[in-house]
Amino acid sequence: MALVVQKYGGSSVADASCIKRVAQRIVATKKAGNDVVVIVSAMGDTTDELLDLAKQVSPLPPARELDMLLTSGERISMALLAMAIANLGHEARSFTGSQAGVITDSTHGRARIIDVTPGRIREALDLGRIAIVAGFQGVSQDTKDITTLGRGGSDTTAVALAAALEADVCEIYTDVDGIFTADPRIVPTARQIPRLSYEETLEMAACGAKILHLRCVEYARRFNVPIHVRSSFSAKEGTWVYSGPKTEGTEMEQPIISGVAHDRSEAKITVVGVPDKIGEAAAIFKTLADAEVNIDMIVQNVSAAATGRTDISFTLPTNDAQTALTALKKIQSQVVFESLLFDDQIGKVSLIGAGMRSHPGVTAKFFSALADAGVNIEMISTSEIRISVIVGQNEVDAAVNAAHSAFDLDADEVEAVVYGGTGR
Amino acid sequence: MALVVQKYGGSSVADASCIKRVAQRIVATKKAGNDVVVIVSAMGDTTDELLDLAKQVSPLPPARELDMLLTSGERISMALLAMAIANLGHEARSFTGSQAGVITDSTHGRARIIDVTPGRIREALDLGRIAIVAGFQGVSQDTKDITTLGRGGSDTTAVALAAALEADVCEIYTDVDGIFTADPRIVPTARQIPRLSYEETLEMAACGAKILHLRCVEYARRFNVPIHVRSSFSAKEGTWVYSGPKTEGTEMEQPIISGVAHDRSEAKITVVGVPDKIGEAAAIFKTLADAEVNIDMIVQNVSAAATGRTDISFTLPTNDAQTALTALKKIQSQVVFESLLFDDQIGKVSLIGAGMRSHPGVTAKFFSALADAGVNIEMISTSEIRISVIVGQNEVDAAVNAAHSAFDLDADEVEAVVYGGTGR
């Protein structure tokens, strides 16, 4: 008998009929002889509707109260799911994040998990019950206030509970069949990947693949929790993410390149004419850090000898751009740069694959493919298992397709799939 | 500085603009130098919408999960109310029933309060904050599960917290201006009553006046909590309910009769031809008690000498009638009664007033007024401060008006008011 943790996102429990279908899947897992713990997100658009209500009463609602408000969403879906399971003749108990022992710090809206004490969940399992847990929420250790975990919260709840309960697997159910070599909406020949390492999955998540959140993969890697990404709308095998040896089974034929990810959510800011002196770049990025702006790629050109000045470009989430520009303008008189350029018409295309570094020629092949497709590269950034380039936003599709074909990722048959993001 | 507990029903927080108006009233109370604790119901039709969702996933949802589901309603309204108050520049903190220390038994759906430990509320008040508490909900002492208090739950939460915090007053805000001498929809000349004793209010609540729930008045009487019933839509003085001496101020001119209540929600069952033997009535009412049917009035006729049999009639909530009839049919062979008659076209009209017993002639005057109005009396029941009669349902309006006029309750001027029930 295994202990299976399953997480269902908002689209999987969008209405009563979805909830009933999910209940059947859960009961089937239980009937197969497993202990089952289910983590559930809020139904469909509930979170957006609640946020909309909050805006109607206050332009800047206090974070503590926003968390109190938003956590009602999972309370609704988990109670309904428990009812649907009971209706199938199985005992289920729903638990809030607090009841499930998800202990966090006090940072409302993006709390970090600091402990998981799932005594009540364990007890429910021991009594033969199915435990349903509200994703995305916890309770703060200091103030005993209700907190939310922020983006990727429900996935993180699932992995954290799987780790604390020493589950055999953490199944993440979504509305696609697994993780693909590229977004099938852009690359019709994209293939579903049967298995990935944590590291590759991390890079894919960081580079815009929306199936698994970075944070949940980081947590899974730290505690070595096997993740199984599957569709709640089909019975397909999905994608396994774990740290197994790379040479099992047909591993020998595994391509070095796992997939091509892309991200259109970033913008580029260029600080023009920065004096080429020690400490100027530090001043710029300290200002951005103080403004809580997350920076992705950074490029500094060689300084022009004639002027003694250089340009520094960086990318960041477009949502943070206004904050960043305002913060930088405030230090213009101190750093004495010339001007700021802003471009939100960019996209990031990333090639991901383990062992890339040890295979010379990958970079050259990638760049050649882009050149052949007429795509201009604006910025480049690399890691052990990833090469990312910034291109014009309207060139993203061409770049993804070119890279996908160049590395022989195309499937023989094209599957009809809908590719979407997870909720929270 | 006083400690004021305020309770706002669902219609007072039905949408964002209602919530903002309520926030202003709360802030005004705080600015006047009071500590304020607010109990809030779910917004408008939220509870019905959630019940509807539950029905869609399960015809008979488990009570524990139904409580988990329904309590999300207050979580939404209280968080929004706290946001709206913050937006007016005052600090507010929302608390679930569990966080507010509302400890109950484990009877899901209609839990009884067994303790109130409002440490966090007291702490919030000491820090100068306004405390917002979810009405209608608590946490069970044994299982630490979320419970709901059932009908009248939010009013009861308010009175219970007022008692535990030793508040100076418990203000119950509703959508009418207070308690009236009769339902103004039926009697246009009905007057708003400035003050009532707990006992009179209890009788009125028990006889169909929907402003305050029986349970909350019982709790208030037990702990001597002054209740102030007011409209959240006006600044009128409302109705005070407390156990003060009856002879203050203009008390000498106070009419003996406080008001006329009516109730159309009951039905009448007659058990025809019950053998006039010891134990037969007991068998009938034990059967009904076992089926958890609440009985109101009971009348047994003098038995007919010829047959040795009698008829027993009783009234009960129409909702319980099917259960009662089924239970009674099961014991027909045991009790050997002849048949069952069922009538849901009845109404109860009650005359309520302290000291009624010591003023002879009240009963005669009441019955004469009904006779003059051509109303036939089917059943009669009396208490120390109340006379109730059962009449045909289509005669209720005439009976209420006749009694109201006969006891000089009519106002000089007719006010335009809307009379409604409270939420939960």
Short mmCIF file of C-alpha atoms in Angstrom, two decimals, chain A residues 16 19-20 43 50 53-54 56-59 61-62 64-66 68-69 71-72 75-76 78-80 82-84 86-87 92-96 99 120 143-146, chain B residues 16 19-20 43 50 53-54 56-59 61-62 64-66 68-69 71-72 75-76 78-80 82-84 86-87 92-96 99 120 143-146:
data_model
loop_
_atom_site.label_atom_id
_atom_site.label_comp_id
_atom_site.label_asym_id
_atom_site.label_seq_id
_atom_site.Cartn_x
_atom_site.Cartn_y
_atom_site.Cartn_z
CA ALA A 16 -19.81 20.68 -9.67
CA ILE A 19 -15.55 18.10 -8.75
CA LYS A 20 -17.54 14.88 -9.16
CA MET A 43 -12.62 26.62 -7.99
CA LEU A 50 -12.66 37.61 -4.52
CA LEU A 53 -14.61 42.27 -4.42
CA ALA A 54 -11.61 43.40 -2.36
CA GLN A 56 -14.41 47.34 -4.65
CA VAL A 57 -14.11 48.03 -0.92
CA SER A 58 -10.48 49.15 -0.76
CA PRO A 59 -7.87 50.21 -3.32
CA PRO A 61 -6.45 46.12 1.13
CA PRO A 62 -4.35 45.06 4.15
CA ARG A 64 -3.66 40.03 6.43
CA GLU A 65 -7.29 40.58 5.46
CA LEU A 66 -6.63 39.75 1.81
CA MET A 68 -8.36 35.87 5.18
CA LEU A 69 -10.53 36.61 2.15
CA THR A 71 -8.38 31.41 1.72
CA SER A 72 -12.18 31.07 1.67
CA ARG A 75 -12.44 26.14 1.90
CA ILE A 76 -15.31 26.01 -0.57
CA MET A 78 -12.31 21.25 -0.42
CA ALA A 79 -15.65 20.94 1.40
CA LEU A 80 -17.45 20.27 -1.89
CA ALA A 82 -15.20 15.92 0.50
CA MET A 83 -18.98 15.85 -0.02
CA ALA A 84 -18.63 14.41 -3.52
CA ALA A 86 -18.77 10.90 0.65
CA ASN A 87 -21.48 10.59 -1.98
CA ALA A 92 -13.34 12.06 3.48
CA ARG A 93 -12.37 14.90 5.82
CA SER A 94 -11.38 18.37 4.68
CA PHE A 95 -8.71 20.38 6.50
CA THR A 96 -7.66 24.01 6.24
CA GLN A 99 -5.61 22.26 10.52
CA ARG A 120 -4.50 15.44 11.93
CA THR A 143 0.67 35.48 15.18
CA LYS A 144 -1.52 32.45 14.42
CA ASP A 145 -2.95 34.43 11.52
CA ILE A 146 -4.08 32.84 8.26
CA ALA B 16 -19.46 46.36 -1.64
CA ILE B 19 -20.07 47.02 3.33
CA LYS B 20 -18.59 50.52 2.93
CA MET B 43 -23.14 38.58 2.34
CA LEU B 50 -23.16 27.64 -1.23
CA LEU B 53 -23.37 24.11 -4.83
CA ALA B 54 -23.42 21.43 -2.13
CA GLN B 56 -25.02 19.78 -6.96
CA VAL B 57 -22.25 17.49 -5.69
CA SER B 58 -24.18 15.49 -3.11
CA PRO B 59 -27.86 14.98 -2.28
CA PRO B 61 -23.74 16.21 2.20
CA PRO B 62 -21.97 15.25 5.46
CA ARG B 64 -19.08 18.42 8.99
CA GLU B 65 -18.26 19.32 5.39
CA LEU B 66 -21.40 21.44 5.04
CA MET B 68 -16.73 23.79 6.47
CA LEU B 69 -18.38 25.04 3.29
CA THR B 71 -18.39 29.13 7.16
CA SER B 72 -16.50 30.45 4.14
CA ARG B 75 -14.87 34.67 6.15
CA ILE B 76 -15.48 36.62 2.95
CA MET B 78 -15.54 39.85 7.56
CA ALA B 79 -12.33 40.21 5.54
CA LEU B 80 -14.02 42.70 3.20
CA ALA B 82 -11.96 44.82 7.78
CA MET B 83 -10.53 46.11 4.47
CA ALA B 84 -13.23 48.77 4.18
CA ALA B 86 -8.75 50.04 7.04
CA ASN B 87 -9.53 52.15 4.00
CA ALA B 92 -9.33 46.35 12.03
CA ARG B 93 -8.64 42.63 12.42
CA SER B 94 -10.98 39.86 11.34
CA PHE B 95 -11.30 36.65 13.33
CA THR B 96 -12.99 33.34 12.54
CA GLN B 99 -9.96 32.46 16.50
CA ARG B 120 -7.51 37.44 20.86
CA THR B 143 -12.68 17.37 17.62
CA LYS B 144 -11.44 20.91 16.85
CA ASP B 145 -13.69 20.84 13.79
CA ILE B 146 -15.44 23.91 12.41
#
